[in-house]
Amino acid sequence: MSIAHHLDDATLMSLAAGTLTPALAVVAASHVTLCRHCQIGLTALESVGAALLADLHRVPLASKPAPMPVHQPQRVGAQTALPSDLPLPLARLVGRPLKAVRWRPLSFGIWHHRIALAGADAGELHLIRAAPGYGLPAHGHNGAELTLVLRGAYQDEVGRFHMGDAADLDQSIEHRPVADAAVGCICALACERPARFQGLLPRLLQPLFGL
Amino acid sequence: MTDLLRRVAEQAEPSAFRELYQTYGPRVKAYMMRCGADAATADDLVQDTLLTVWRKAALYAGDRGSIASWVFTIARNLRIDRLRRELPWQQLPEELMEASGDLPADEIVYAKERQKRVSAALAELPDEQSTVVTLSFVDGLPHSAIAEQLGIPLGTVKSRIRLACQRIRQSLGDLQ
């Protein structure tokens, strides 16, 4: 898989520090599983956490003795099977293969599957499926939006995004993504806060779908 | 330290586990308390962190980073888990590691050298960059909260973070 669009360094550092909004964290971590470039970046930034941890003033532990583990360490190869063909972080939440996802219509040629996350500030997480040539209405953002292409491709004002690419957008971007005319597109889409749709019809639809 | 982890992984030696606990426990406790945990919760999280290290010692892959880095990712994940029990994604970064069995000696050297270079790069960051990096990693604050705390725009927080990232990558050079 040739990946052209990566996570912003600021997003990667939040992922490494563990401070990313949960919806964004799921999509960012999913991209990292597919992208060697971002895996290397994440590893570098995790060693920042380790270095800072080493510099902290040590706090003595409670006087009770260290617990003795009751289980033997895991052996290499003790990984469990994936429930789905999606990247691992998404697979855990969706729990089924992509072809078995229950899609709900969102507008002409567009379907979505909302992934519920607990917590008022967890952000919005959706799988979006667009038929060839169809797209989302033009919209801006009230916070960060992170998209990961899972199948097919799409194009917008920022560029062309293929399978594995991440579109890491901040609130200054307004765009109208359109799916590839031949193969369509399936994406994972995470928003910190609901998007701002332009035009009367999309605005009327917005509360129905929470997008 | 890698020998220590190997003793944990291959021989399940209790003395090796105690050593691991004493080396990393007080640091992990300090981290948890900086992120807002009280002392008792922090002690619990220290135990959870080191028990996870024990269970997964055989999965540790030296090419992914130093042991300190691995302990940090486990501690970070448990901190998030305590905040948001429902979200399973946070186990990911540990599991990205490919099980590697025996650790080649040059990988151990690389991991140590990488950690040394990152520490040096952090020490040389301008104050304004090191402040945002510390608030992010050690205090566990999202960028918006850092912006609020420092009274600067969100965009400024992000640009300082990006500059810090560039310097850290530069310092790693061929070791990335």
PDB file of C-alpha atoms in Angstrom, chain A residues 8-10 12-19 22 25-26 29 32-33 37 39-54 56-62 64 66-69 71-77 79 88-89 92-93 117-119 121-122 170, chain B residues 8-10 12 14 17 21 23 25-27 29-31 33-34 43 46-47 51 54-55 58-59 64-65 68-69 72-73 76 79-80 84 86-89 91-93 95-96 99 115 118-119 122 133 136-138 140-143 158 161-162 165 168-169 172 176:
ATOM      1  CA  ASP A   8       0.051  15.849  11.124  1.00  0.00           C
ATOM      2  CA  ASP A   9       2.946  15.822  13.617  1.00  0.00           C
ATOM      3  CA  ALA A  10       0.722  17.539  16.176  1.00  0.00           C
ATOM      4  CA  LEU A  12       0.895  12.049  16.088  1.00  0.00           C
ATOM      5  CA  MET A  13       2.272  13.650  19.243  1.00  0.00           C
ATOM      6  CA  SER A  14      -1.196  13.722  20.836  1.00  0.00           C
ATOM      7  CA  LEU A  15      -1.574  10.046  19.970  1.00  0.00           C
ATOM      8  CA  ALA A  16       1.811   9.295  21.557  1.00  0.00           C
ATOM      9  CA  ALA A  17       0.952  11.337  24.653  1.00  0.00           C
ATOM     10  CA  GLY A  18      -2.498   9.738  24.911  1.00  0.00           C
ATOM     11  CA  THR A  19      -4.385  13.029  24.773  1.00  0.00           C
ATOM     12  CA  PRO A  22     -11.172   9.202  21.452  1.00  0.00           C
ATOM     13  CA  ALA A  25      -7.517   8.438  18.375  1.00  0.00           C
ATOM     14  CA  VAL A  26      -9.291   5.423  16.859  1.00  0.00           C
ATOM     15  CA  ALA A  29      -4.221   4.612  15.478  1.00  0.00           C
ATOM     16  CA  VAL A  32      -0.669   3.995  12.051  1.00  0.00           C
ATOM     17  CA  THR A  33      -1.319   0.260  11.722  1.00  0.00           C
ATOM     18  CA  HIS A  37       6.111   6.244   8.077  1.00  0.00           C
ATOM     19  CA  GLN A  39       4.759   3.978  12.910  1.00  0.00           C
ATOM     20  CA  ILE A  40       8.326   5.281  12.886  1.00  0.00           C
ATOM     21  CA  GLY A  41       7.142   8.749  13.898  1.00  0.00           C
ATOM     22  CA  LEU A  42       4.993   7.353  16.718  1.00  0.00           C
ATOM     23  CA  THR A  43       7.889   5.268  18.044  1.00  0.00           C
ATOM     24  CA  ALA A  44      10.133   8.349  18.098  1.00  0.00           C
ATOM     25  CA  LEU A  45       7.507  10.343  19.969  1.00  0.00           C
ATOM     26  CA  GLU A  46       6.826   7.569  22.472  1.00  0.00           C
ATOM     27  CA  SER A  47      10.476   7.741  23.429  1.00  0.00           C
ATOM     28  CA  VAL A  48       9.827  11.404  24.254  1.00  0.00           C
ATOM     29  CA  GLY A  49       7.315  10.189  26.839  1.00  0.00           C
ATOM     30  CA  ALA A  50       9.870   7.719  28.198  1.00  0.00           C
ATOM     31  CA  ALA A  51      12.555  10.413  28.457  1.00  0.00           C
ATOM     32  CA  LEU A  52      10.212  12.771  30.296  1.00  0.00           C
ATOM     33  CA  LEU A  53       9.102   9.951  32.608  1.00  0.00           C
ATOM     34  CA  ALA A  54      12.740   9.233  33.485  1.00  0.00           C
ATOM     35  CA  LEU A  56      10.252  13.031  36.819  1.00  0.00           C
ATOM     36  CA  HIS A  57      10.933  13.301  40.516  1.00  0.00           C
ATOM     37  CA  ARG A  58      10.320   9.731  41.718  1.00  0.00           C
ATOM     38  CA  VAL A  59       7.463   9.232  44.129  1.00  0.00           C
ATOM     39  CA  PRO A  60       8.046   6.444  46.692  1.00  0.00           C
ATOM     40  CA  LEU A  61       5.634   3.551  46.359  1.00  0.00           C
ATOM     41  CA  ALA A  62       3.261   2.547  49.133  1.00  0.00           C
ATOM     42  CA  LYS A  64       3.361  -2.787  50.787  1.00  0.00           C
ATOM     43  CA  ALA A  66       5.488  -5.573  45.127  1.00  0.00           C
ATOM     44  CA  PRO A  67       2.667  -7.879  44.043  1.00  0.00           C
ATOM     45  CA  MET A  68       3.730 -11.265  42.806  1.00  0.00           C
ATOM     46  CA  PRO A  69       2.236 -12.088  39.422  1.00  0.00           C
ATOM     47  CA  HIS A  71       0.125 -15.842  35.732  1.00  0.00           C
ATOM     48  CA  GLN A  72       3.053 -16.888  33.632  1.00  0.00           C
ATOM     49  CA  PRO A  73       4.204 -14.347  31.065  1.00  0.00           C
ATOM     50  CA  GLN A  74       2.499 -14.681  27.678  1.00  0.00           C
ATOM     51  CA  ARG A  75       4.342 -16.645  25.076  1.00  0.00           C
ATOM     52  CA  VAL A  76       5.145 -15.188  21.688  1.00  0.00           C
ATOM     53  CA  GLY A  77       2.317 -15.876  19.256  1.00  0.00           C
ATOM     54  CA  GLN A  79      -2.386 -13.108  19.783  1.00  0.00           C
ATOM     55  CA  LEU A  88      -7.321  -3.350  14.549  1.00  0.00           C
ATOM     56  CA  PRO A  89      -8.551  -0.271  16.494  1.00  0.00           C
ATOM     57  CA  ARG A  92     -12.452  -3.881  17.884  1.00  0.00           C
ATOM     58  CA  LEU A  93     -15.238  -1.305  17.802  1.00  0.00           C
ATOM     59  CA  LEU A 117     -18.433   6.120  21.872  1.00  0.00           C
ATOM     60  CA  ALA A 118     -19.313   6.789  25.490  1.00  0.00           C
ATOM     61  CA  GLY A 119     -18.464  10.177  26.950  1.00  0.00           C
ATOM     62  CA  ASP A 121     -16.420  14.736  24.676  1.00  0.00           C
ATOM     63  CA  ALA A 122     -15.498  11.515  22.852  1.00  0.00           C
ATOM     64  CA  ASP A 170      -8.200  21.473  11.076  1.00  0.00           C
TER      65      ASP A 170
ATOM     66  CA  VAL B   8      11.084 -12.021  33.240  1.00  0.00           C
ATOM     67  CA  ALA B   9      10.057 -13.333  29.829  1.00  0.00           C
ATOM     68  CA  GLU B  10      11.927 -16.594  29.665  1.00  0.00           C
ATOM     69  CA  ALA B  12       9.453 -15.876  34.971  1.00  0.00           C
ATOM     70  CA  PRO B  14      10.245 -13.272  40.763  1.00  0.00           C
ATOM     71  CA  PHE B  17       9.952  -8.730  38.497  1.00  0.00           C
ATOM     72  CA  TYR B  21       9.011  -2.832  39.877  1.00  0.00           C
ATOM     73  CA  THR B  23      13.194   0.643  38.832  1.00  0.00           C
ATOM     74  CA  GLY B  25       7.426   1.934  39.786  1.00  0.00           C
ATOM     75  CA  PRO B  26       8.343   5.305  41.358  1.00  0.00           C
ATOM     76  CA  ARG B  27       8.521   6.993  37.927  1.00  0.00           C
ATOM     77  CA  LYS B  29       3.660   6.703  40.129  1.00  0.00           C
ATOM     78  CA  ALA B  30       4.988  10.237  39.616  1.00  0.00           C
ATOM     79  CA  TYR B  31       3.485  10.257  36.097  1.00  0.00           C
ATOM     80  CA  MET B  33       0.006  11.727  40.003  1.00  0.00           C
ATOM     81  CA  ARG B  34       0.973  14.487  37.549  1.00  0.00           C
ATOM     82  CA  ASP B  43      -0.115   2.897  43.341  1.00  0.00           C
ATOM     83  CA  VAL B  46       1.797   1.231  39.009  1.00  0.00           C
ATOM     84  CA  GLN B  47       0.900  -2.367  39.867  1.00  0.00           C
ATOM     85  CA  LEU B  51       1.947  -6.649  35.850  1.00  0.00           C
ATOM     86  CA  TRP B  54       5.217  -9.104  33.217  1.00  0.00           C
ATOM     87  CA  ARG B  55       2.460 -10.696  31.159  1.00  0.00           C
ATOM     88  CA  ALA B  58       7.760 -12.058  25.652  1.00  0.00           C
ATOM     89  CA  LEU B  59       6.048  -9.745  23.151  1.00  0.00           C
ATOM     90  CA  ARG B  64      10.325  -0.535  18.408  1.00  0.00           C
ATOM     91  CA  GLY B  65      11.960   1.533  21.140  1.00  0.00           C
ATOM     92  CA  ALA B  68      11.521   2.689  29.099  1.00  0.00           C
ATOM     93  CA  SER B  69       9.478   3.646  26.053  1.00  0.00           C
ATOM     94  CA  PHE B  72       5.636   4.494  29.139  1.00  0.00           C
ATOM     95  CA  THR B  73       3.162   3.283  26.475  1.00  0.00           C
ATOM     96  CA  ARG B  76      -0.168   5.823  29.245  1.00  0.00           C
ATOM     97  CA  ARG B  79      -4.110   6.004  32.422  1.00  0.00           C
ATOM     98  CA  ILE B  80      -6.451   6.441  29.428  1.00  0.00           C
ATOM     99  CA  ARG B  84     -12.363   5.904  29.535  1.00  0.00           C
ATOM    100  CA  GLU B  86     -15.154   1.752  27.309  1.00  0.00           C
ATOM    101  CA  LEU B  87     -12.533   2.429  24.667  1.00  0.00           C
ATOM    102  CA  PRO B  88     -10.479  -0.568  23.600  1.00  0.00           C
ATOM    103  CA  TRP B  89      -8.204   1.240  21.088  1.00  0.00           C
ATOM    104  CA  GLN B  91      -4.107  -1.341  23.766  1.00  0.00           C
ATOM    105  CA  LEU B  92      -2.987  -0.881  20.200  1.00  0.00           C
ATOM    106  CA  PRO B  93       0.453   0.619  20.419  1.00  0.00           C
ATOM    107  CA  GLU B  95       0.327  -4.765  19.963  1.00  0.00           C
ATOM    108  CA  LEU B  96       1.814  -3.016  16.942  1.00  0.00           C
ATOM    109  CA  ALA B  99       6.912 -10.520  18.428  1.00  0.00           C
ATOM    110  CA  GLN B 115      16.629   7.156  23.744  1.00  0.00           C
ATOM    111  CA  VAL B 118      15.788  12.022  22.181  1.00  0.00           C
ATOM    112  CA  SER B 119      16.702  13.017  25.749  1.00  0.00           C
ATOM    113  CA  LEU B 122      14.472  17.491  24.554  1.00  0.00           C
ATOM    114  CA  VAL B 133       5.637  18.984  25.085  1.00  0.00           C
ATOM    115  CA  SER B 136       1.115  17.123  26.660  1.00  0.00           C
ATOM    116  CA  PHE B 137       3.098  14.051  27.767  1.00  0.00           C
ATOM    117  CA  VAL B 138       3.494  14.458  31.497  1.00  0.00           C
ATOM    118  CA  GLY B 140      -1.771  14.537  29.885  1.00  0.00           C
ATOM    119  CA  LEU B 141      -3.417  17.724  28.600  1.00  0.00           C
ATOM    120  CA  PRO B 142      -4.998  17.936  25.124  1.00  0.00           C
ATOM    121  CA  HIS B 143      -3.827  20.828  22.931  1.00  0.00           C
ATOM    122  CA  LYS B 158       0.260  23.082  17.391  1.00  0.00           C
ATOM    123  CA  ILE B 161       4.569  20.986  18.864  1.00  0.00           C
ATOM    124  CA  ARG B 162       5.407  20.605  15.163  1.00  0.00           C
ATOM    125  CA  CYS B 165       8.762  17.150  16.497  1.00  0.00           C
ATOM    126  CA  ILE B 168      13.388  15.350  17.639  1.00  0.00           C
ATOM    127  CA  ARG B 169      13.292  13.687  14.218  1.00  0.00           C
ATOM    128  CA  LEU B 172      17.347  10.750  15.473  1.00  0.00           C
ATOM    129  CA  GLN B 176      14.688   6.340  12.817  1.00  0.00           C
TER     130      GLN B 176
END
